[in-house]
Short mmCIF file of N, CA and C in Angstrom, two decimals:
data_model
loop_
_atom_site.label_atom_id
_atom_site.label_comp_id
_atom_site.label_asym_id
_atom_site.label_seq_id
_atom_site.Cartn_x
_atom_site.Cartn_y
_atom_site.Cartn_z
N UNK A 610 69.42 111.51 163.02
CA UNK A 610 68.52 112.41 162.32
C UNK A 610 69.11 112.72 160.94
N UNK A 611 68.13 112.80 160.09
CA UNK A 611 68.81 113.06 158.71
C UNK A 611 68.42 114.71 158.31
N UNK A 612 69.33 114.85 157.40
CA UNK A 612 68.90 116.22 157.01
C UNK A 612 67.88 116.75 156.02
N UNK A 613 67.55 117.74 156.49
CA UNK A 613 65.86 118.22 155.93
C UNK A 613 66.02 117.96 154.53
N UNK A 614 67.06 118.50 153.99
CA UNK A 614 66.99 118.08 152.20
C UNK A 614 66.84 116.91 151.72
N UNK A 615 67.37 116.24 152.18
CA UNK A 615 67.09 114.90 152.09
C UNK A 615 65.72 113.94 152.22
N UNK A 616 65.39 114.07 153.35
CA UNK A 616 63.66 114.03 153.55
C UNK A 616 62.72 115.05 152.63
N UNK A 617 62.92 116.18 152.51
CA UNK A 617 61.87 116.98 151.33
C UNK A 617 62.53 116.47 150.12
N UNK A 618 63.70 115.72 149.48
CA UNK A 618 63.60 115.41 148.60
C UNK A 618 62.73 113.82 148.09
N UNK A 619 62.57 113.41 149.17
CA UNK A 619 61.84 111.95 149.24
C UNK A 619 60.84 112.46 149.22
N UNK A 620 60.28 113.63 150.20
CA UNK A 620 58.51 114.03 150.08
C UNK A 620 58.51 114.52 148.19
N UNK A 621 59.06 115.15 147.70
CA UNK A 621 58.46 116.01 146.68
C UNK A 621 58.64 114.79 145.64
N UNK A 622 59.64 113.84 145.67
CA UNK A 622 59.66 112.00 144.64
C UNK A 622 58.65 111.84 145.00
N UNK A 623 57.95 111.28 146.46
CA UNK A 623 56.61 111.09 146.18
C UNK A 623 55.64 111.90 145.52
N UNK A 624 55.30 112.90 146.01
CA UNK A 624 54.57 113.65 145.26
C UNK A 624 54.54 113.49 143.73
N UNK A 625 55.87 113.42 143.03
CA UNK A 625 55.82 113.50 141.70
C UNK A 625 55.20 112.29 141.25
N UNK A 626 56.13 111.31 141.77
CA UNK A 626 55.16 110.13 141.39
C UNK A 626 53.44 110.29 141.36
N UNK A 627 53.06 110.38 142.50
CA UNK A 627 51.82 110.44 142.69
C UNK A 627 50.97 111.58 141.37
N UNK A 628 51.52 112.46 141.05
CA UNK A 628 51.07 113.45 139.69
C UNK A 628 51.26 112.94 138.30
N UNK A 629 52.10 111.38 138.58
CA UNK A 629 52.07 110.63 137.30
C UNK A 629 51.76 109.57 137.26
N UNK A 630 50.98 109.17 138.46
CA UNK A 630 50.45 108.06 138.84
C UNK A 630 51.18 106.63 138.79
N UNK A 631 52.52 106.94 138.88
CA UNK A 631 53.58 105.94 139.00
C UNK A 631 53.44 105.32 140.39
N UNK A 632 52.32 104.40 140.90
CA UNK A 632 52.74 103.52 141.79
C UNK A 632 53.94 102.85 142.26
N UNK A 633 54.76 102.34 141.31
CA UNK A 633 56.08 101.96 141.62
C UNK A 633 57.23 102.61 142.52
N UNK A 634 57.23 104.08 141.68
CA UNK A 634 58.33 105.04 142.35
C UNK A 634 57.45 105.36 143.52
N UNK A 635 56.42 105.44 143.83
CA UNK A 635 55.66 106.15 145.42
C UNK A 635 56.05 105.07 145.80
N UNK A 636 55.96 103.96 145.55
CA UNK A 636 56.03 102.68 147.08
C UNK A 636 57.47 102.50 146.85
N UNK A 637 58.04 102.92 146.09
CA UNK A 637 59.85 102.78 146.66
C UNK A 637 60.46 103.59 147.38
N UNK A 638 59.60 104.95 147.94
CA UNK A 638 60.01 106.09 149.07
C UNK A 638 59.22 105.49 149.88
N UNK A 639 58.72 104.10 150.22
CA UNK A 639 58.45 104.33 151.41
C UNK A 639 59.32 102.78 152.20
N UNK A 640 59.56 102.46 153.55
CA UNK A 640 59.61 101.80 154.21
C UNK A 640 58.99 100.50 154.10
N UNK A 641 59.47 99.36 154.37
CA UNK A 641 58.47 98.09 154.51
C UNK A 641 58.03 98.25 155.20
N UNK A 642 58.07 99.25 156.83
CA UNK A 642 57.12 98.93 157.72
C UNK A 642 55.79 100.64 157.34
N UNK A 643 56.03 100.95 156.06
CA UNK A 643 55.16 102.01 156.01
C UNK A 643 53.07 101.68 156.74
N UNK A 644 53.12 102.85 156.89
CA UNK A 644 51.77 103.11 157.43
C UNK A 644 51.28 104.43 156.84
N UNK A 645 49.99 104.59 156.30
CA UNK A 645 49.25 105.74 155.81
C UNK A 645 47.54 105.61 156.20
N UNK A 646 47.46 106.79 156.37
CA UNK A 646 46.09 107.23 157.03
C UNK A 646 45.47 108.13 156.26
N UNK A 647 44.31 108.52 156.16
CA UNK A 647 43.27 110.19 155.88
C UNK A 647 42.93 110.17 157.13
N UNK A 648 43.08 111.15 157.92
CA UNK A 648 42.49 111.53 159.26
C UNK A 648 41.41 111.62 158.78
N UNK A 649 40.03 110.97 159.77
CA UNK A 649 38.23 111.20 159.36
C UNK A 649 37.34 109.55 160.11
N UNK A 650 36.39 109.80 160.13
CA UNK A 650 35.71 109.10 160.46
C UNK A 650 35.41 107.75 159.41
N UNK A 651 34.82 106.46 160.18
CA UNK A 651 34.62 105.56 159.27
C UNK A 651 33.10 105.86 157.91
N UNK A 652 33.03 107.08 158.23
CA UNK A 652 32.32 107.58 157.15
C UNK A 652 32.54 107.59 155.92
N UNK A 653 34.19 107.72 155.73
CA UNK A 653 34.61 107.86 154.24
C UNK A 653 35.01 106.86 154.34
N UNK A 654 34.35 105.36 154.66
CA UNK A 654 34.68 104.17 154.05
C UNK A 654 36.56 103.60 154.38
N UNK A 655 36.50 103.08 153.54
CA UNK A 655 37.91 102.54 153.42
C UNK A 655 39.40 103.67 153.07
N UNK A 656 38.35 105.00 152.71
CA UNK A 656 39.78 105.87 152.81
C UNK A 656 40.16 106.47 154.31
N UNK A 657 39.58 106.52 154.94
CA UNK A 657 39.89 106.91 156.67
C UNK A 657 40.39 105.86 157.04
N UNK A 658 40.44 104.52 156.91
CA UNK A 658 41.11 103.35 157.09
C UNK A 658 42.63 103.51 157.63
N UNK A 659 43.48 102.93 158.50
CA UNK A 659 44.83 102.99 158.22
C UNK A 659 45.08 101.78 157.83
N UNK A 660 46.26 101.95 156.46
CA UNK A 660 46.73 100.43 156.48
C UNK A 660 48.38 100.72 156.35
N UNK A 661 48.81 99.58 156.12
CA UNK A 661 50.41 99.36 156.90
C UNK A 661 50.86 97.93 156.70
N UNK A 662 50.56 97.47 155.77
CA UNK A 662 51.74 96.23 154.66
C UNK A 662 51.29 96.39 153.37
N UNK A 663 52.82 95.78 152.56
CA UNK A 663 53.21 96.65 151.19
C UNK A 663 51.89 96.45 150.62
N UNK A 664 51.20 95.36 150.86
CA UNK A 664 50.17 95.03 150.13
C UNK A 664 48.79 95.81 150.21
N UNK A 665 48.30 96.16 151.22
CA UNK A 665 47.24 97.15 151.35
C UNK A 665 47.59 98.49 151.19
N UNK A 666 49.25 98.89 151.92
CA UNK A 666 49.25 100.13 151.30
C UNK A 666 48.80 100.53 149.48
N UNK A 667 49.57 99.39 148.71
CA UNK A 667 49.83 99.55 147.23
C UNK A 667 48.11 99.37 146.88
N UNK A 668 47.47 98.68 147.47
CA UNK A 668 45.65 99.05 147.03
C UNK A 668 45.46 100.11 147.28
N UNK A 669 45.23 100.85 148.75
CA UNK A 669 44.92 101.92 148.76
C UNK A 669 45.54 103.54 148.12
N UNK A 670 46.97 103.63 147.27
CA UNK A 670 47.37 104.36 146.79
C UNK A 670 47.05 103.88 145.08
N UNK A 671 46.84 102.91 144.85
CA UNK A 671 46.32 102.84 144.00
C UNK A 671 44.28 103.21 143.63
N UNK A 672 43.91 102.84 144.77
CA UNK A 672 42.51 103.25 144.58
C UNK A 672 42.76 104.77 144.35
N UNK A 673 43.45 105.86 145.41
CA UNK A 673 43.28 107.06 145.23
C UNK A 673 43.72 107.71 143.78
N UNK A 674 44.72 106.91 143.19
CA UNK A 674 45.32 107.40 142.49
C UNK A 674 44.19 107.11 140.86
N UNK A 675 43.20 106.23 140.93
CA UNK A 675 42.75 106.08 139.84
C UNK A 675 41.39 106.98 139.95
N UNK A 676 40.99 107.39 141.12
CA UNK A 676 39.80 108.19 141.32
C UNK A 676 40.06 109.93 141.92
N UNK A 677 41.41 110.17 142.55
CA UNK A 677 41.67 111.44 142.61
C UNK A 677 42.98 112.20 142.24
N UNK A 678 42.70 113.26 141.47
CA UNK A 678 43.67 113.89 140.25
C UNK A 678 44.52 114.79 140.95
N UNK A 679 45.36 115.08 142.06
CA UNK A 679 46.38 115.81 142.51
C UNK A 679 47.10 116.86 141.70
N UNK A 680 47.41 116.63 140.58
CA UNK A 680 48.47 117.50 140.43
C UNK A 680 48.78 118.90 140.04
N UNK A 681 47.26 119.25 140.14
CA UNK A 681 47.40 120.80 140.66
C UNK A 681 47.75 121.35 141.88
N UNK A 682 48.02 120.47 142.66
CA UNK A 682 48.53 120.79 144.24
C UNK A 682 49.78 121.56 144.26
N UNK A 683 50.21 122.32 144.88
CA UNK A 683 51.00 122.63 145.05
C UNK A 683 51.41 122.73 146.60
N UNK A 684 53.16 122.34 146.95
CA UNK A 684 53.51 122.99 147.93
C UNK A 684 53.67 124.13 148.24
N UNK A 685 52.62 124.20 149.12
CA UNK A 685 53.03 126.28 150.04
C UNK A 685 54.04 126.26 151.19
N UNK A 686 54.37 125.72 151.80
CA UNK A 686 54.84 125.13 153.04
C UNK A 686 55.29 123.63 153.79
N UNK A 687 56.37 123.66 153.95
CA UNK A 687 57.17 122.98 154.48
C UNK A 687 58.10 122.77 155.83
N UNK A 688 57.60 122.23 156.23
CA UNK A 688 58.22 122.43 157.95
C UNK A 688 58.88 120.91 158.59
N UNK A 689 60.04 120.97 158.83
CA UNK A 689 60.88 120.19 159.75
C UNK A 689 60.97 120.16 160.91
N UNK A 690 60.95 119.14 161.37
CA UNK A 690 61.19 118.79 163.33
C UNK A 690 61.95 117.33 163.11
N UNK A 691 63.06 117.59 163.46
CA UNK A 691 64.07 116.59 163.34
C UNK A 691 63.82 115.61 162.38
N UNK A 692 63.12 114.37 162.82
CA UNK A 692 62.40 113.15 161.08
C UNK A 692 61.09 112.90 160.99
N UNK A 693 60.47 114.24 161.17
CA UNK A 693 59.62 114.84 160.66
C UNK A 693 59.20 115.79 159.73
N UNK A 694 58.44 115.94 158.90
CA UNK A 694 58.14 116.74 157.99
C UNK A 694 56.93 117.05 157.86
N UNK A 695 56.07 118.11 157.66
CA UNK A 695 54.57 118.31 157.89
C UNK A 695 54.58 119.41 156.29
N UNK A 696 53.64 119.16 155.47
CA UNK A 696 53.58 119.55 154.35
C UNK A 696 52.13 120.30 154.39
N UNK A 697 52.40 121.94 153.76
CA UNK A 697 51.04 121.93 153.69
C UNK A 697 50.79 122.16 152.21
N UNK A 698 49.69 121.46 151.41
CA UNK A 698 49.57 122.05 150.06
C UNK A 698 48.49 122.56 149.64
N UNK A 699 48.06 123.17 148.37
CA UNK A 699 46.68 124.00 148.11
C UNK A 699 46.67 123.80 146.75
N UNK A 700 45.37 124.14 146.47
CA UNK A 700 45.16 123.85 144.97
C UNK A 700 44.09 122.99 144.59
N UNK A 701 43.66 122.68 143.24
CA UNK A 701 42.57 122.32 142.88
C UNK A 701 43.15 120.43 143.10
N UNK A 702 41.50 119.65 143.36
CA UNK A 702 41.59 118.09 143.47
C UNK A 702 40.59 118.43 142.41
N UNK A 703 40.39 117.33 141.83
CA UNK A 703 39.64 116.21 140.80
C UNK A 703 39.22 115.35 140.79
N UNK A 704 37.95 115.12 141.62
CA UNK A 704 37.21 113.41 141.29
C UNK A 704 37.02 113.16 140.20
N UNK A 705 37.57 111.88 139.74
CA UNK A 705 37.90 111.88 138.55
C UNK A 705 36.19 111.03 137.93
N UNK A 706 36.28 109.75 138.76
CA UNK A 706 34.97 109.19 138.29
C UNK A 706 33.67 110.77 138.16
N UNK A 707 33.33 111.63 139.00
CA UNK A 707 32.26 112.73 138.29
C UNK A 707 32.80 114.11 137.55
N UNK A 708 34.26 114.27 137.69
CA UNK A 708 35.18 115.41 136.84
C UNK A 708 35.23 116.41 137.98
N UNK A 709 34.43 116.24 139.39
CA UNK A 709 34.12 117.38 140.48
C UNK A 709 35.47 117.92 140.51
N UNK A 710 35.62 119.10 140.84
CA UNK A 710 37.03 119.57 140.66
C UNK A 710 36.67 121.01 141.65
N UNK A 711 37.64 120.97 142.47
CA UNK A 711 37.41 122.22 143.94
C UNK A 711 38.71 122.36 144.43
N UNK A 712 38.62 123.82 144.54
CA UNK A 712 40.25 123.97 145.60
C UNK A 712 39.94 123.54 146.91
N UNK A 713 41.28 123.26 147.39
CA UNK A 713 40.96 122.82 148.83
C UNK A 713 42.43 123.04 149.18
N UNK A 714 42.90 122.60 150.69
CA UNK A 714 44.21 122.62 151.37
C UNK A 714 43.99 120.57 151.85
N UNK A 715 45.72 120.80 151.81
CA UNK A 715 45.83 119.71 152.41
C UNK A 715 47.08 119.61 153.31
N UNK A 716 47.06 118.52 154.37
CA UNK A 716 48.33 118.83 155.45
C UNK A 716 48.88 117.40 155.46
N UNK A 717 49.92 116.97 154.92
CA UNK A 717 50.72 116.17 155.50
C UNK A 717 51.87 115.92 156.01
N UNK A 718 51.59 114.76 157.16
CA UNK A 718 52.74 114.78 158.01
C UNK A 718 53.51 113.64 157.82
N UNK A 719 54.51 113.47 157.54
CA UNK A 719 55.67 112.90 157.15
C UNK A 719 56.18 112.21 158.64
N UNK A 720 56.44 110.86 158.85
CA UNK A 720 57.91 110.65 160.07
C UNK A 720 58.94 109.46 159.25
N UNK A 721 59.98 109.73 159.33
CA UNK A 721 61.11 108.78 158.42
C UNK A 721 61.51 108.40 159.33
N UNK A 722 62.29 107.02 158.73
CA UNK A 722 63.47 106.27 159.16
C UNK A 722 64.12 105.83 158.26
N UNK A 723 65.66 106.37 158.83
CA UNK A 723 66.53 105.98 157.86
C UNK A 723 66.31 107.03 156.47
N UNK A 724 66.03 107.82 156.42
CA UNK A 724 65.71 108.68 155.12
C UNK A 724 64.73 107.92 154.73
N UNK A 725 63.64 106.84 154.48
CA UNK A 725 62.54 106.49 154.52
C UNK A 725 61.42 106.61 154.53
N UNK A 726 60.58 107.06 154.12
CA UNK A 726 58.74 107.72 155.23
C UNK A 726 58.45 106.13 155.56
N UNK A 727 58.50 106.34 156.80
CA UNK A 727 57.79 105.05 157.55
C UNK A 727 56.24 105.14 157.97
N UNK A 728 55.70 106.60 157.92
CA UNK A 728 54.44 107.15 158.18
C UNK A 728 54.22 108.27 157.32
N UNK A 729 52.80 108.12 157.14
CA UNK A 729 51.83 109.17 156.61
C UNK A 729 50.52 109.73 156.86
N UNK A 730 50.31 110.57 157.40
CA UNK A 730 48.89 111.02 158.15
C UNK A 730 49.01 111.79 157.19
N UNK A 731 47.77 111.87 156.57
CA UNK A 731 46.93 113.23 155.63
C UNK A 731 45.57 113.73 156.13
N UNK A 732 46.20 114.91 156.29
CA UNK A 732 44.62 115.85 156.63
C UNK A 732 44.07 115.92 155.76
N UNK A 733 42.74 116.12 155.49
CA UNK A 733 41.85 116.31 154.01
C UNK A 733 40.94 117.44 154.58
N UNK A 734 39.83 118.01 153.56
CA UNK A 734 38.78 118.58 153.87
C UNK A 734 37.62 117.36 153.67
N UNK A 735 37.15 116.33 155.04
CA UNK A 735 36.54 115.60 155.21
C UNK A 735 35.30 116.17 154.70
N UNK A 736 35.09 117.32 154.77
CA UNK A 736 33.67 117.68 154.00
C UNK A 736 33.39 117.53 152.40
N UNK A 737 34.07 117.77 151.54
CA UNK A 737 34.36 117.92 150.62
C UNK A 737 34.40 116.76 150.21
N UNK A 738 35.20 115.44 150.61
CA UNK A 738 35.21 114.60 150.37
C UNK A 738 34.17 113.61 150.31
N UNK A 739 33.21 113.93 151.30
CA UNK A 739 31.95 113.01 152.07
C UNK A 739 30.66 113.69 150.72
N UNK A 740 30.77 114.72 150.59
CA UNK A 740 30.08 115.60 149.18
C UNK A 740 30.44 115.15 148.11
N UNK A 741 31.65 115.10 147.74
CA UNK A 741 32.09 114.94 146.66
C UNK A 741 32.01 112.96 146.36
N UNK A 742 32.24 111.96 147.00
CA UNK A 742 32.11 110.78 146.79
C UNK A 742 30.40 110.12 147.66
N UNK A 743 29.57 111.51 147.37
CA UNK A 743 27.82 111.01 147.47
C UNK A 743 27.55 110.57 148.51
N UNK A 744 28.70 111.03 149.90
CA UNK A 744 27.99 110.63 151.41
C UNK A 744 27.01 111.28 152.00
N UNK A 745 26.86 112.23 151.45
CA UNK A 745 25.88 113.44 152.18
C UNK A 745 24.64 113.57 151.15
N UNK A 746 23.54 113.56 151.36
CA UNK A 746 22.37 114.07 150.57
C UNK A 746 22.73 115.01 149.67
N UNK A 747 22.86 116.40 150.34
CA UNK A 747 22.79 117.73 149.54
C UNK A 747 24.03 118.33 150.11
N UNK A 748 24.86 118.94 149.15
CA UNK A 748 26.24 119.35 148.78
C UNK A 748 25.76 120.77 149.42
N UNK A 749 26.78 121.19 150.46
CA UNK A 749 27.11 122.21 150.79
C UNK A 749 26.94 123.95 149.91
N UNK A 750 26.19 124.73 150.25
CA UNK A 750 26.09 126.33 149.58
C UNK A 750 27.25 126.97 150.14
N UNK A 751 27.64 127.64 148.83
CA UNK A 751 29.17 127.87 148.51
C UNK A 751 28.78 129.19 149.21
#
């Protein structure tokens, strides 16, 4: 087991990367045998998808990264269970293709190897998302 600093310092490199849209440095915190998910139905298309070689991961962090704007997120919370890590963050997203821009929460769960993230499950607000990228007719009353 490695120690928590160590793993939240790999989560918050990713993160940064990801707020500068540095593909490179995000896929060098992760594992060759990495795997990433959006928990949700095959509703949201190819982002509920899991994929898991360097090659589809690096599409799909690249699709997100050219259509959704993170870096108002912030970490509120941080929690360890041995090489695990579960992140929760808050703050405004940004579809970037319509400028839609909404606070929301988000939860991710981290599992390493080797100081590594070998996995990534992200919770989303599947609603928001299915609204916001034109799955739903009529957008939710606030």
């Amino acid at each position: 087991m490695t120690e928590r600093n160590v793993l939240e310092t790999r989560v918050r490199a990713l993160y940064l990367a990801r707020n500068v849209n540095d593909l490179d440095t995000m896929m060098a915190q992760l594992d060759p045998d990495f795997s990433f998910r959006i928990v949700g139905t095959g509703r949201l298309s190819a982002m509920a998808l899991a994929v898991n070689t360097p090659e589809t991961v690096r599409s799909s962090f690249a699709a997100l990264v050219e259509n959704w704007d993170l870096s108002e997120m912030e970490m509120v919370g941080c929690y360890a269970d041995g090489d695990t890590i579960v992140v929760h963050r808050a703050g405004f997203v940004r579809y970037i293709p319509t400028q839609a821009r909404e606070r929301t929460e988000i939860i991710d769960k981290f599992s390493f190897r080797d100081s590594r993230i070998v996995d990534l499950t992200e919770f989303v607000d599947t609603l928001f998302v299915a609204e916001t990228i034109g799955l739903l007719n009529e957008p939710a009353v606030a």
